[in-house]
Coordinates of C-alpha atoms in Angstrom, one line a residue:
M133 CA -0.2 0.2 -0.2
E134 CA 2.8 1.9 0.9
L135 CA 4.5 1.4 -2.5
F136 CA 1.4 2.4 -4.5
S137 CA 1.1 5.9 -2.8
S138 CA 3.8 6.6 -5.0
L139 CA 1.3 6.2 -8.1
T140 CA 0.1 9.6 -9.5
V141 CA -2.1 10.6 -12.1
K142 CA 0.1 11.1 -14.6
T143 CA 1.7 8.0 -14.2
N144 CA 2.6 5.7 -17.4
L145 CA 2.8 2.9 -18.5
K146 CA 6.1 2.2 -18.1
G147 CA 5.8 4.2 -14.8
L148 CA 3.3 1.4 -14.2
L149 CA 5.7 -1.4 -14.9
E150 CA 8.2 0.4 -12.8
I151 CA 6.1 0.8 -9.5
L152 CA 4.4 -2.9 -10.1
A153 CA 8.0 -4.2 -10.1
S154 CA 9.2 -3.1 -7.1
A155 CA 6.2 -4.5 -4.8
A156 CA 7.6 -6.5 -1.9
E157 CA 6.6 -10.0 -3.3
F158 CA 9.2 -9.5 -5.8
E159 CA 12.3 -8.8 -3.4
V160 CA 12.5 -12.7 -2.9
L161 CA 13.1 -13.5 -6.5
P162 CA 16.4 -15.4 -6.5
V163 CA 19.1 -13.8 -8.9
R164 CA 21.3 -17.0 -8.9
Q165 CA 25.5 -17.4 -9.5
G166 CA 25.6 -17.3 -13.3
E167 CA 22.6 -15.5 -14.1
E168 CA 23.9 -12.3 -14.5
E169 CA 24.7 -12.2 -17.6
L170 CA 21.2 -13.4 -19.0
I171 CA 19.7 -10.7 -17.2
R172 CA 21.5 -8.3 -18.5
K173 CA 21.1 -9.1 -22.2
L174 CA 17.2 -9.5 -21.0
I175 CA 17.0 -6.0 -20.1
N176 CA 18.4 -4.6 -23.1
Q177 CA 16.1 -6.0 -25.3
Q178 CA 13.0 -4.6 -23.7
R179 CA 11.0 -1.9 -25.0
F180 CA 11.2 0.4 -21.9
S181 CA 14.6 1.0 -20.8
F182 CA 16.0 0.7 -17.5
D183 CA 17.6 4.0 -15.7
S184 CA 21.4 2.5 -14.4
P185 CA 19.9 -0.9 -13.9
K186 CA 21.2 -3.7 -11.2
C187 CA 21.4 -7.0 -13.0
T188 CA 21.5 -8.3 -9.2
D189 CA 18.5 -6.4 -8.3
P190 CA 15.3 -8.9 -8.1
H191 CA 13.1 -5.8 -9.2
V192 CA 14.8 -4.9 -12.1
K193 CA 15.0 -8.7 -12.8
A194 CA 10.9 -8.9 -12.4
N195 CA 10.3 -5.8 -14.8
A196 CA 12.6 -7.1 -17.5
L197 CA 10.6 -10.6 -16.8
L198 CA 7.1 -8.9 -17.5
Q199 CA 8.3 -7.0 -20.5
A200 CA 9.3 -10.3 -22.3
H201 CA 5.7 -11.9 -21.4
F202 CA 4.4 -8.8 -23.2
S203 CA 6.6 -9.4 -26.3
R204 CA 6.1 -13.1 -26.1
Q205 CA 10.1 -13.7 -26.1
L206 CA 11.1 -16.9 -24.9
V207 CA 12.9 -17.1 -21.6
G208 CA 13.9 -20.4 -20.8
G209 CA 15.1 -22.6 -17.5
N210 CA 15.0 -20.9 -13.8
L211 CA 13.9 -17.4 -15.6
A212 CA 10.9 -19.4 -17.0
A213 CA 9.9 -20.5 -13.5
D214 CA 10.4 -17.0 -12.2
Q215 CA 8.6 -15.5 -14.9
K216 CA 5.5 -17.6 -13.7
E217 CA 5.9 -16.3 -10.2
V218 CA 6.3 -12.9 -11.4
L219 CA 2.8 -13.3 -13.4
S220 CA 0.6 -15.1 -10.8
S221 CA 2.0 -12.6 -8.1
A222 CA 1.2 -9.4 -11.0
S223 CA -2.5 -10.3 -11.4
R224 CA -3.0 -10.0 -7.2
L225 CA -1.3 -6.6 -7.2
L226 CA -3.0 -4.9 -10.0
Y227 CA -6.3 -5.7 -8.4
A228 CA -4.6 -3.7 -5.6
M229 CA -3.7 -0.9 -7.9
V230 CA -7.1 0.0 -9.2
D231 CA -8.6 0.1 -5.9
I232 CA -6.4 2.3 -5.0
I233 CA -6.3 4.3 -8.1
S234 CA -10.1 4.3 -7.8
S235 CA -10.1 5.9 -4.3
N236 CA -8.1 8.9 -5.5
G237 CA -10.8 9.0 -8.6
W238 CA -8.2 9.0 -11.4
L239 CA -10.2 7.3 -14.2
S240 CA -7.5 7.3 -16.9
L241 CA -4.9 5.8 -15.0
A242 CA -7.6 3.2 -13.5
L243 CA -8.5 2.0 -16.9
L244 CA -4.6 1.9 -18.1
V245 CA -4.3 -0.7 -15.1
M246 CA -7.1 -3.1 -16.1
E247 CA -5.3 -3.0 -19.6
L248 CA -2.3 -3.9 -18.2
S249 CA -3.7 -7.0 -16.0
Q250 CA -5.2 -7.8 -19.6
M251 CA -1.8 -7.7 -21.0
V252 CA -0.5 -10.1 -18.1
T253 CA -3.0 -12.3 -18.9
Q254 CA -2.6 -12.8 -22.3
G255 CA 1.0 -11.7 -23.1
M256 CA 0.6 -8.6 -25.1
W257 CA 1.5 -5.3 -25.5
E258 CA -1.7 -3.0 -25.3
N259 CA -1.4 -2.0 -29.0
D260 CA -1.0 -5.6 -30.5
L261 CA -3.7 -6.3 -32.4
S262 CA -6.5 -8.9 -30.4
L263 CA -6.1 -11.6 -33.0
L264 CA -2.9 -12.4 -31.1
Q265 CA -5.2 -13.7 -28.5
L266 CA -6.5 -17.1 -30.9
P267 CA -4.4 -19.8 -31.6
Y268 CA -1.5 -20.0 -34.4
F269 CA -2.0 -16.1 -35.1
T270 CA 1.4 -14.4 -35.7
K271 CA 2.0 -10.6 -36.0
E272 CA 2.4 -11.3 -39.5
L273 CA -0.9 -13.1 -39.8
A274 CA -2.6 -10.7 -37.5
R275 CA -1.3 -7.8 -40.2
R276 CA -2.5 -9.6 -43.3
C277 CA -6.3 -9.8 -41.7
Q278 CA -5.6 -5.9 -40.7
E279 CA -5.0 -5.5 -44.7
N280 CA -7.6 -7.6 -46.1
H281 CA -8.3 -6.1 -49.1
G282 CA -12.2 -4.9 -49.1
R283 CA -12.4 -5.6 -45.3
S284 CA -10.2 -5.4 -42.8
V285 CA -10.4 -7.8 -39.9
E286 CA -9.0 -6.6 -36.6
T287 CA -10.4 -8.1 -33.9
V288 CA -12.1 -11.6 -32.5
F289 CA -15.3 -10.6 -33.4
D290 CA -14.4 -9.4 -37.2
L291 CA -13.1 -12.9 -37.8
M292 CA -16.1 -14.5 -36.1
E293 CA -18.3 -12.5 -38.6
M294 CA -16.8 -13.7 -41.9
E295 CA -18.3 -16.4 -43.7
N296 CA -16.3 -19.8 -43.6
N297 CA -15.0 -19.6 -46.9
E298 CA -14.0 -16.5 -46.8
R299 CA -11.8 -17.3 -43.4
Q300 CA -10.4 -20.2 -44.7
E301 CA -9.4 -18.3 -47.6
L302 CA -7.8 -15.5 -45.5
L303 CA -6.0 -17.8 -42.9
Q304 CA -5.0 -20.4 -45.2
M305 CA -4.8 -23.3 -42.6
S306 CA -6.3 -26.8 -42.1
D307 CA -9.2 -27.8 -41.1
S308 CA -8.1 -28.7 -37.6
Q309 CA -6.5 -25.6 -36.7
L310 CA -9.8 -23.3 -38.0
F311 CA -11.4 -26.1 -35.9
E312 CA -9.5 -25.0 -32.8
I313 CA -10.2 -21.0 -33.3
A314 CA -13.9 -21.5 -33.6
K315 CA -13.7 -23.2 -30.4
I316 CA -11.6 -20.1 -28.9
C317 CA -13.9 -17.7 -30.7
N318 CA -16.7 -19.0 -29.2
C319 CA -15.5 -18.7 -25.7
F320 CA -14.3 -15.3 -26.3
P321 CA -17.0 -12.9 -24.2
D322 CA -19.8 -11.7 -26.2
I323 CA -22.2 -9.5 -23.9
K324 CA -24.6 -6.7 -24.4
F325 CA -25.7 -4.4 -21.5
T326 CA -27.9 -1.5 -21.7
Y327 CA -28.1 1.0 -18.9
D328 CA -30.9 2.8 -17.0
I329 CA -30.4 6.3 -15.4
L330 CA -33.1 5.5 -12.4
N331 CA -35.1 8.8 -11.8
N332 CA -33.3 10.3 -14.6
E333 CA -36.4 13.0 -15.2
D334 CA -35.8 14.8 -11.7
I335 CA -32.3 14.6 -10.5
R336 CA -31.3 17.6 -8.4
T337 CA -27.7 19.1 -7.7
G338 CA -25.9 17.3 -4.8
E339 CA -28.2 14.3 -4.8
K340 CA -27.4 10.6 -5.8
I341 CA -27.3 9.6 -9.5
T342 CA -28.0 6.1 -10.0
L343 CA -27.2 3.7 -13.0
Q344 CA -29.1 0.3 -13.4
V345 CA -26.8 -2.0 -15.9
P346 CA -28.4 -5.6 -17.0
V347 CA -25.3 -7.4 -18.5
E348 CA -26.3 -10.5 -20.4
R349 CA -23.6 -12.9 -22.0
N350 CA -24.2 -14.8 -25.0
L351 CA -22.9 -18.9 -24.1
E352 CA -23.2 -20.2 -27.4
G353 CA -25.1 -23.2 -25.7
S354 CA -22.9 -23.5 -22.8
T355 CA -24.0 -23.6 -19.6
K356 CA -21.5 -22.1 -17.7
V357 CA -18.5 -19.6 -18.7
G358 CA -15.2 -21.4 -18.6
P359 CA -11.7 -20.6 -17.6
V360 CA -9.8 -17.8 -19.8
N361 CA -8.1 -18.9 -22.8
A362 CA -4.5 -17.7 -22.0
P363 CA -1.9 -20.4 -22.5
R364 CA 0.9 -17.8 -21.4
Y365 CA -0.6 -16.9 -18.1
P366 CA 0.6 -19.8 -15.6
K367 CA -2.4 -20.8 -13.7
T368 CA -5.9 -21.2 -14.5
K369 CA -8.0 -17.9 -14.2
E370 CA -11.5 -16.7 -14.0
E371 CA -12.8 -14.1 -15.9
G372 CA -13.4 -10.9 -14.0
W373 CA -14.6 -7.3 -15.0
W374 CA -15.0 -3.5 -14.2
L375 CA -17.6 -1.4 -14.8
V376 CA -16.6 2.0 -14.1
V377 CA -18.3 5.9 -14.3
G378 CA -16.5 8.5 -15.4
D379 CA -16.3 12.2 -15.9
T380 CA -13.6 12.2 -19.1
E381 CA -13.8 16.3 -18.8
S382 CA -12.1 16.2 -15.3
N383 CA -10.3 12.9 -15.9
Q384 CA -12.8 11.6 -12.1
L385 CA -13.4 7.9 -11.5
L386 CA -16.7 8.5 -9.9
A387 CA -18.2 4.7 -9.4
I388 CA -16.5 1.3 -10.0
K389 CA -17.5 -1.9 -9.3
R390 CA -15.9 -5.3 -9.9
M391 CA -18.1 -8.2 -10.9
T392 CA -17.9 -12.0 -12.4
L393 CA -20.5 -13.1 -14.8
Q394 CA -22.0 -16.1 -15.9
R395 CA -25.2 -16.0 -18.1
K396 CA -26.9 -12.5 -17.0
S397 CA -26.3 -10.0 -14.1
E398 CA -27.7 -6.8 -13.1
V399 CA -25.3 -4.0 -11.2
K400 CA -26.4 -0.9 -9.7
L401 CA -23.7 1.9 -9.7
G402 CA -24.2 5.4 -7.5
Y403 CA -22.4 8.8 -7.7
D404 CA -23.0 12.2 -6.4
A405 CA -24.6 14.8 -9.2
P406 CA -22.7 17.7 -9.9
A407 CA -23.2 20.7 -7.7
Q408 CA -24.2 23.3 -10.8
R409 CA -27.5 22.7 -12.8
G410 CA -27.3 21.9 -16.3
R411 CA -26.5 19.2 -18.9
K412 CA -23.6 17.1 -17.5
D413 CA -22.0 13.9 -19.8
Y414 CA -20.5 10.9 -18.5
R415 CA -19.2 7.7 -19.6
L416 CA -19.8 4.0 -18.6
Y417 CA -17.2 1.7 -19.1
F418 CA -17.1 -2.0 -18.9
M419 CA -14.0 -3.6 -18.4
C420 CA -12.4 -6.8 -18.7
D421 CA -9.3 -8.0 -16.4
S422 CA -8.2 -11.1 -19.1
Y423 CA -9.5 -10.7 -22.3
M424 CA -7.9 -7.8 -25.0
G425 CA -10.7 -5.8 -27.5
C426 CA -13.7 -6.7 -25.8
D427 CA -14.0 -3.6 -23.3
Q428 CA -17.3 -1.5 -24.1
D429 CA -17.5 2.5 -23.6
Y430 CA -20.7 4.5 -23.7
K431 CA -21.7 7.9 -23.5
F432 CA -24.6 9.3 -21.5
S433 CA -25.8 12.6 -20.1
V434 CA -28.3 13.7 -17.3
D435 CA -29.9 17.2 -16.8
V436 CA -29.4 18.1 -13.2
K437 CA -31.9 20.9 -11.8
D438 CA -31.7 22.9 -8.8
T439 CA -32.7 21.1 -5.7
V440 CA -36.1 22.5 -4.7
S441 CA -35.1 24.9 -2.3
Q442 CA -32.7 27.0 -5.0
E443 CA -35.9 26.5 -7.0
D444 CA -38.2 28.5 -4.7
D445 CA -35.2 31.1 -4.0
N446 CA -35.1 31.8 -7.8
M447 CA -38.9 32.0 -8.2
R448 CA -38.9 34.3 -5.2
E449 CA -36.0 36.6 -6.6

């Protein structure tokens, strides 16, 4: 908790990784005899540089192993075992990080940490194409799908919407490979949700705004959600979601709820209306902790009126 207090509203992805890797959980990460040169090479190959890195520092090692995971850079032997420990601890720490950031009301940073949770689960950078979550997909194949003539295929949902013959022609894979991809696609979160602003016609300054959010998931004939498809993550993981209300103009996180989802669920989120009357814009975010490319966000507005006593004063004036 003390370490995460060094977070600020302006912390970027590089800073998040440094703070995450500095957690006490990684102090016991061993740096074995003869391993220093391997760690030095690993450090030099990563996206984010290190300021005067010490190859014997377990926190530096944890950071390098995280970045190698996102780049899908293979590490072997003892380093592979260490990487599994780092990833397992990282997921737990990121949930705590979201809680601390939310208590400070920092919207964009909370969303970035949620994306970092997806990166840890899937072994990808935040700007990688989401198709790389599927088996047999390379960066070259994902780019070819993106540049597909007439119809760009960038997401899992784009791929699922294609006709079978189109998909087969694009991917050039065997029937068994296509079947395996289809099976994973059918497990990908296909979620619809709506929202209702309770008492929307009579929201007053300083009072509560309450959203009622029904969420429904298409399970393709299954009765329950299985574990996350994440072959690069070291443990079996169940899906989690965050529902967030934010004010993008002021970068304020106003309400948040963590939830799991089977077929149907209904969530209520409440937060305070502004002190000034008038039209106010907000965003509702539905963020996954495990899959990339399935987050949703919607813009909505409320018309805030004066409290009754203020209206009476205005009429008397």
